[in-house]
Amino acid sequence: MSIGHTLLGLLESGPRHGYDLKRAFDEKFGHDRPLHYGQVYSTMSRLLKNGLVVVDGIETGGGPERKRYAITDAGITDVQQWLATPEKPEPYLQSTLYTKVVLALLTRRDAADVLDTQRSEHLRSMRILTDRKRKGDLADQLICDHALFHLEADLRWLELTAARLDKLREAVTPR
């Protein structure tokens, strides 16, 4: 996820302080990974330097100065271009799990155990996500669906690989 673009998008509804941006980000997108304040301010500094935001005001008080940021026309254009650009699908062509299975075979360990252990962990994660989805709002439901679909695909791969372990052993072990 592009934190910069997300913060710019949040600014389109009106100027905000860094604290308000963090709170809005965490509420809408940071369920599992809330932003650190340092991330917000370093990102805003970069966006300011690149002309995508301006300081709309500075409030002084009992604590440190609070800058209020506003998006520029260039920032709006940047968000529009980012939203219109499709994300590159990320095929897992060389996954860690595949590496573990092959190494188990090469070292004469039980690769089926590796697959079984991973299957158990995937099923555990799916139970947690299903529970979260059941209790969550629409955003949580959509986020959980995305993760669940990926886990389901992984489970299909685990089953297929388990069915092909003998052939894989022949293909990867020296004769």
PDB file of C-alpha atoms in Angstrom:
ATOM      1  CA  MET A   1       0.000   0.000   0.000  1.00  0.00           C
ATOM      2  CA  SER A   2       1.239   3.471  -0.789  1.00  0.00           C
ATOM      3  CA  ILE A   3       1.031   5.390   2.467  1.00  0.00           C
ATOM      4  CA  GLY A   4       1.715   8.667   0.680  1.00  0.00           C
ATOM      5  CA  HIS A   5      -1.132   8.217  -1.769  1.00  0.00           C
ATOM      6  CA  THR A   6      -3.452   7.101   0.996  1.00  0.00           C
ATOM      7  CA  LEU A   7      -2.664  10.179   3.094  1.00  0.00           C
ATOM      8  CA  LEU A   8      -3.117  12.390   0.025  1.00  0.00           C
ATOM      9  CA  GLY A   9      -6.488  10.790  -0.621  1.00  0.00           C
ATOM     10  CA  LEU A  10      -7.522  11.435   2.968  1.00  0.00           C
ATOM     11  CA  LEU A  11      -6.561  15.102   2.533  1.00  0.00           C
ATOM     12  CA  GLU A  12      -8.928  15.506  -0.418  1.00  0.00           C
ATOM     13  CA  SER A  13     -11.831  15.878   2.031  1.00  0.00           C
ATOM     14  CA  GLY A  14     -10.089  18.857   3.641  1.00  0.00           C
ATOM     15  CA  PRO A  15      -6.963  20.000   5.477  1.00  0.00           C
ATOM     16  CA  ARG A  16      -5.850  17.955   8.483  1.00  0.00           C
ATOM     17  CA  HIS A  17      -3.140  17.751  11.093  1.00  0.00           C
ATOM     18  CA  GLY A  18      -0.735  14.812  11.128  1.00  0.00           C
ATOM     19  CA  TYR A  19      -2.483  13.398  14.198  1.00  0.00           C
ATOM     20  CA  ASP A  20      -5.848  13.503  12.403  1.00  0.00           C
ATOM     21  CA  LEU A  21      -4.351  11.822   9.333  1.00  0.00           C
ATOM     22  CA  LYS A  22      -2.936   9.006  11.468  1.00  0.00           C
ATOM     23  CA  ARG A  23      -6.253   8.504  13.221  1.00  0.00           C
ATOM     24  CA  ALA A  24      -8.191   8.442   9.925  1.00  0.00           C
ATOM     25  CA  PHE A  25      -5.659   6.064   8.334  1.00  0.00           C
ATOM     26  CA  ASP A  26      -5.747   3.686  11.295  1.00  0.00           C
ATOM     27  CA  GLU A  27      -9.546   3.738  11.382  1.00  0.00           C
ATOM     28  CA  LYS A  28      -9.982   3.017   7.660  1.00  0.00           C
ATOM     29  CA  PHE A  29      -6.882   1.023   6.699  1.00  0.00           C
ATOM     30  CA  GLY A  30      -4.699   0.239   9.690  1.00  0.00           C
ATOM     31  CA  HIS A  31      -6.677  -2.515  11.394  1.00  0.00           C
ATOM     32  CA  ASP A  32      -3.699  -4.858  11.380  1.00  0.00           C
ATOM     33  CA  ARG A  33      -0.870  -2.377  10.943  1.00  0.00           C
ATOM     34  CA  PRO A  34      -1.502   1.079  12.380  1.00  0.00           C
ATOM     35  CA  LEU A  35       0.825   3.850  11.241  1.00  0.00           C
ATOM     36  CA  HIS A  36       3.535   5.141  13.517  1.00  0.00           C
ATOM     37  CA  TYR A  37       3.549   8.881  14.035  1.00  0.00           C
ATOM     38  CA  GLY A  38       7.056   9.010  12.579  1.00  0.00           C
ATOM     39  CA  GLN A  39       5.761   7.456   9.344  1.00  0.00           C
ATOM     40  CA  VAL A  40       3.055  10.084   9.062  1.00  0.00           C
ATOM     41  CA  TYR A  41       5.402  13.016   9.580  1.00  0.00           C
ATOM     42  CA  SER A  42       8.194  11.684   7.375  1.00  0.00           C
ATOM     43  CA  THR A  43       5.668  10.980   4.618  1.00  0.00           C
ATOM     44  CA  MET A  44       4.120  14.430   4.975  1.00  0.00           C
ATOM     45  CA  SER A  45       7.593  15.991   4.822  1.00  0.00           C
ATOM     46  CA  ARG A  46       8.286  14.141   1.557  1.00  0.00           C
ATOM     47  CA  LEU A  47       4.885  15.116   0.103  1.00  0.00           C
ATOM     48  CA  LEU A  48       5.535  18.739   1.090  1.00  0.00           C
ATOM     49  CA  LYS A  49       8.977  18.661  -0.559  1.00  0.00           C
ATOM     50  CA  ASN A  50       7.433  17.198  -3.741  1.00  0.00           C
ATOM     51  CA  GLY A  51       4.751  19.889  -3.897  1.00  0.00           C
ATOM     52  CA  LEU A  52       1.852  17.484  -3.352  1.00  0.00           C
ATOM     53  CA  VAL A  53       0.763  19.157  -0.092  1.00  0.00           C
ATOM     54  CA  VAL A  54       1.195  22.572   1.491  1.00  0.00           C
ATOM     55  CA  VAL A  55       1.117  23.705   5.092  1.00  0.00           C
ATOM     56  CA  ASP A  56      -2.313  25.283   5.437  1.00  0.00           C
ATOM     57  CA  GLY A  57      -1.726  26.608   8.918  1.00  0.00           C
ATOM     58  CA  ILE A  58       0.320  26.226  12.061  1.00  0.00           C
ATOM     59  CA  GLU A  59      -1.195  26.148  15.514  1.00  0.00           C
ATOM     60  CA  THR A  60       0.884  26.874  18.563  1.00  0.00           C
ATOM     61  CA  GLY A  61      -0.142  26.046  22.059  1.00  0.00           C
ATOM     62  CA  GLY A  62       1.113  24.289  25.133  1.00  0.00           C
ATOM     63  CA  GLY A  63       2.924  21.650  23.102  1.00  0.00           C
ATOM     64  CA  PRO A  64       4.775  21.460  19.830  1.00  0.00           C
ATOM     65  CA  GLU A  65       3.553  23.325  16.773  1.00  0.00           C
ATOM     66  CA  ARG A  66       0.791  21.526  14.901  1.00  0.00           C
ATOM     67  CA  LYS A  67       0.942  21.846  11.125  1.00  0.00           C
ATOM     68  CA  ARG A  68      -2.262  21.519   9.162  1.00  0.00           C
ATOM     69  CA  TYR A  69      -1.684  20.052   5.697  1.00  0.00           C
ATOM     70  CA  ALA A  70      -3.747  20.592   2.548  1.00  0.00           C
ATOM     71  CA  ILE A  71      -3.493  18.753  -0.746  1.00  0.00           C
ATOM     72  CA  THR A  72      -2.393  20.700  -3.823  1.00  0.00           C
ATOM     73  CA  ASP A  73      -3.727  20.352  -7.361  1.00  0.00           C
ATOM     74  CA  ALA A  74      -0.602  18.328  -8.149  1.00  0.00           C
ATOM     75  CA  GLY A  75      -1.439  16.072  -5.208  1.00  0.00           C
ATOM     76  CA  ILE A  76      -4.990  15.541  -6.470  1.00  0.00           C
ATOM     77  CA  THR A  77      -3.621  14.663  -9.916  1.00  0.00           C
ATOM     78  CA  ASP A  78      -1.130  12.254  -8.345  1.00  0.00           C
ATOM     79  CA  VAL A  79      -3.885  10.456  -6.398  1.00  0.00           C
ATOM     80  CA  GLN A  80      -6.036  10.263  -9.546  1.00  0.00           C
ATOM     81  CA  GLN A  81      -3.183   8.722 -11.527  1.00  0.00           C
ATOM     82  CA  TRP A  82      -2.426   6.251  -8.721  1.00  0.00           C
ATOM     83  CA  LEU A  83      -6.071   5.174  -8.481  1.00  0.00           C
ATOM     84  CA  ALA A  84      -6.247   4.692 -12.264  1.00  0.00           C
ATOM     85  CA  THR A  85      -3.085   2.546 -12.374  1.00  0.00           C
ATOM     86  CA  PRO A  86      -3.783  -1.158 -11.832  1.00  0.00           C
ATOM     87  CA  GLU A  87      -1.716  -2.997  -9.250  1.00  0.00           C
ATOM     88  CA  LYS A  88       0.643  -5.615 -10.628  1.00  0.00           C
ATOM     89  CA  PRO A  89      -0.641  -9.077  -9.744  1.00  0.00           C
ATOM     90  CA  GLU A  90       1.891 -10.804  -7.535  1.00  0.00           C
ATOM     91  CA  PRO A  91       2.326 -14.432  -8.464  1.00  0.00           C
ATOM     92  CA  TYR A  92       4.332 -16.370  -5.945  1.00  0.00           C
ATOM     93  CA  LEU A  93       6.665 -17.983  -8.439  1.00  0.00           C
ATOM     94  CA  GLN A  94       9.324 -18.879  -5.882  1.00  0.00           C
ATOM     95  CA  SER A  95       7.739 -19.134  -2.487  1.00  0.00           C
ATOM     96  CA  THR A  96       9.435 -19.950   0.784  1.00  0.00           C
ATOM     97  CA  LEU A  97       7.067 -22.854   1.213  1.00  0.00           C
ATOM     98  CA  TYR A  98       8.150 -24.435  -2.090  1.00  0.00           C
ATOM     99  CA  THR A  99      11.770 -23.995  -1.013  1.00  0.00           C
ATOM    100  CA  LYS A 100      11.065 -25.751   2.292  1.00  0.00           C
ATOM    101  CA  VAL A 101       9.380 -28.685   0.542  1.00  0.00           C
ATOM    102  CA  VAL A 102      12.277 -29.139  -1.891  1.00  0.00           C
ATOM    103  CA  LEU A 103      14.879 -28.817   0.874  1.00  0.00           C
ATOM    104  CA  ALA A 104      13.016 -31.387   2.951  1.00  0.00           C
ATOM    105  CA  LEU A 105      13.190 -33.759  -0.009  1.00  0.00           C
ATOM    106  CA  LEU A 106      16.856 -33.010  -0.675  1.00  0.00           C
ATOM    107  CA  THR A 107      17.789 -33.612   2.948  1.00  0.00           C
ATOM    108  CA  ARG A 108      15.701 -36.774   3.167  1.00  0.00           C
ATOM    109  CA  ARG A 109      13.242 -35.271   5.638  1.00  0.00           C
ATOM    110  CA  ASP A 110       9.512 -35.826   5.449  1.00  0.00           C
ATOM    111  CA  ALA A 111       8.181 -33.178   3.076  1.00  0.00           C
ATOM    112  CA  ALA A 112       4.639 -34.332   3.832  1.00  0.00           C
ATOM    113  CA  ASP A 113       5.190 -33.155   7.420  1.00  0.00           C
ATOM    114  CA  VAL A 114       6.194 -29.722   6.125  1.00  0.00           C
ATOM    115  CA  LEU A 115       2.990 -29.587   4.077  1.00  0.00           C
ATOM    116  CA  ASP A 116       0.833 -30.856   6.962  1.00  0.00           C
ATOM    117  CA  THR A 117       2.281 -28.308   9.371  1.00  0.00           C
ATOM    118  CA  GLN A 118       1.663 -25.526   6.878  1.00  0.00           C
ATOM    119  CA  ARG A 119      -1.881 -26.746   6.176  1.00  0.00           C
ATOM    120  CA  SER A 120      -2.624 -26.633   9.920  1.00  0.00           C
ATOM    121  CA  GLU A 121      -1.289 -23.090  10.156  1.00  0.00           C
ATOM    122  CA  HIS A 122      -3.331 -21.980   7.144  1.00  0.00           C
ATOM    123  CA  LEU A 123      -6.495 -23.503   8.613  1.00  0.00           C
ATOM    124  CA  ARG A 124      -5.808 -21.797  11.957  1.00  0.00           C
ATOM    125  CA  SER A 125      -5.404 -18.445  10.184  1.00  0.00           C
ATOM    126  CA  MET A 126      -8.586 -19.061   8.211  1.00  0.00           C
ATOM    127  CA  ARG A 127     -10.559 -19.715  11.408  1.00  0.00           C
ATOM    128  CA  ILE A 128      -9.292 -16.454  12.913  1.00  0.00           C
ATOM    129  CA  LEU A 129     -10.106 -14.493   9.761  1.00  0.00           C
ATOM    130  CA  THR A 130     -13.554 -16.085   9.464  1.00  0.00           C
ATOM    131  CA  ASP A 131     -14.324 -15.103  13.061  1.00  0.00           C
ATOM    132  CA  ARG A 132     -13.055 -11.564  12.449  1.00  0.00           C
ATOM    133  CA  LYS A 133     -15.133 -11.371   9.259  1.00  0.00           C
ATOM    134  CA  ARG A 134     -18.267 -12.517  11.082  1.00  0.00           C
ATOM    135  CA  LYS A 135     -17.842  -9.819  13.762  1.00  0.00           C
ATOM    136  CA  GLY A 136     -16.476  -7.047  11.547  1.00  0.00           C
ATOM    137  CA  ASP A 137     -17.883  -4.194   9.581  1.00  0.00           C
ATOM    138  CA  LEU A 138     -17.986  -4.186   5.778  1.00  0.00           C
ATOM    139  CA  ALA A 139     -14.362  -3.033   5.478  1.00  0.00           C
ATOM    140  CA  ASP A 140     -13.208  -5.874   7.748  1.00  0.00           C
ATOM    141  CA  GLN A 141     -15.334  -8.347   5.793  1.00  0.00           C
ATOM    142  CA  LEU A 142     -13.765  -7.317   2.486  1.00  0.00           C
ATOM    143  CA  ILE A 143     -10.222  -7.358   3.900  1.00  0.00           C
ATOM    144  CA  CYS A 144     -10.815 -10.802   5.406  1.00  0.00           C
ATOM    145  CA  ASP A 145     -12.342 -12.119   2.168  1.00  0.00           C
ATOM    146  CA  HIS A 146      -9.220 -11.059   0.272  1.00  0.00           C
ATOM    147  CA  ALA A 147      -6.957 -12.851   2.732  1.00  0.00           C
ATOM    148  CA  LEU A 148      -9.203 -15.926   2.867  1.00  0.00           C
ATOM    149  CA  PHE A 149      -9.203 -16.285  -0.923  1.00  0.00           C
ATOM    150  CA  HIS A 150      -5.393 -16.219  -0.922  1.00  0.00           C
ATOM    151  CA  LEU A 151      -5.250 -18.797   1.846  1.00  0.00           C
ATOM    152  CA  GLU A 152      -7.697 -21.018  -0.049  1.00  0.00           C
ATOM    153  CA  ALA A 153      -5.445 -20.856  -3.110  1.00  0.00           C
ATOM    154  CA  ASP A 154      -2.471 -21.800  -0.929  1.00  0.00           C
ATOM    155  CA  LEU A 155      -4.419 -24.764   0.459  1.00  0.00           C
ATOM    156  CA  ARG A 156      -5.148 -25.974  -3.066  1.00  0.00           C
ATOM    157  CA  TRP A 157      -1.427 -25.745  -3.815  1.00  0.00           C
ATOM    158  CA  LEU A 158      -0.603 -27.675  -0.633  1.00  0.00           C
ATOM    159  CA  GLU A 159      -2.982 -30.476  -1.646  1.00  0.00           C
ATOM    160  CA  LEU A 160      -1.662 -30.601  -5.199  1.00  0.00           C
ATOM    161  CA  THR A 161       1.938 -30.686  -4.005  1.00  0.00           C
ATOM    162  CA  ALA A 162       1.163 -33.425  -1.473  1.00  0.00           C
ATOM    163  CA  ALA A 163      -0.326 -35.504  -4.290  1.00  0.00           C
ATOM    164  CA  ARG A 164       2.821 -34.965  -6.385  1.00  0.00           C
ATOM    165  CA  LEU A 165       5.502 -35.457  -3.724  1.00  0.00           C
ATOM    166  CA  ASP A 166       6.828 -38.694  -5.225  1.00  0.00           C
ATOM    167  CA  LYS A 167       7.238 -37.073  -8.649  1.00  0.00           C
ATOM    168  CA  LEU A 168       8.811 -33.983  -7.090  1.00  0.00           C
ATOM    169  CA  ARG A 169      11.232 -36.160  -5.098  1.00  0.00           C
ATOM    170  CA  GLU A 170      12.315 -37.865  -8.339  1.00  0.00           C
ATOM    171  CA  ALA A 171      12.734 -34.519 -10.082  1.00  0.00           C
ATOM    172  CA  VAL A 172      14.842 -32.808  -7.416  1.00  0.00           C
ATOM    173  CA  THR A 173      16.941 -35.525  -5.771  1.00  0.00           C
ATOM    174  CA  PRO A 174      20.225 -36.648  -7.293  1.00  0.00           C
ATOM    175  CA  ARG A 175      20.311 -40.153  -8.672  1.00  0.00           C
TER     176      ARG A 175
END
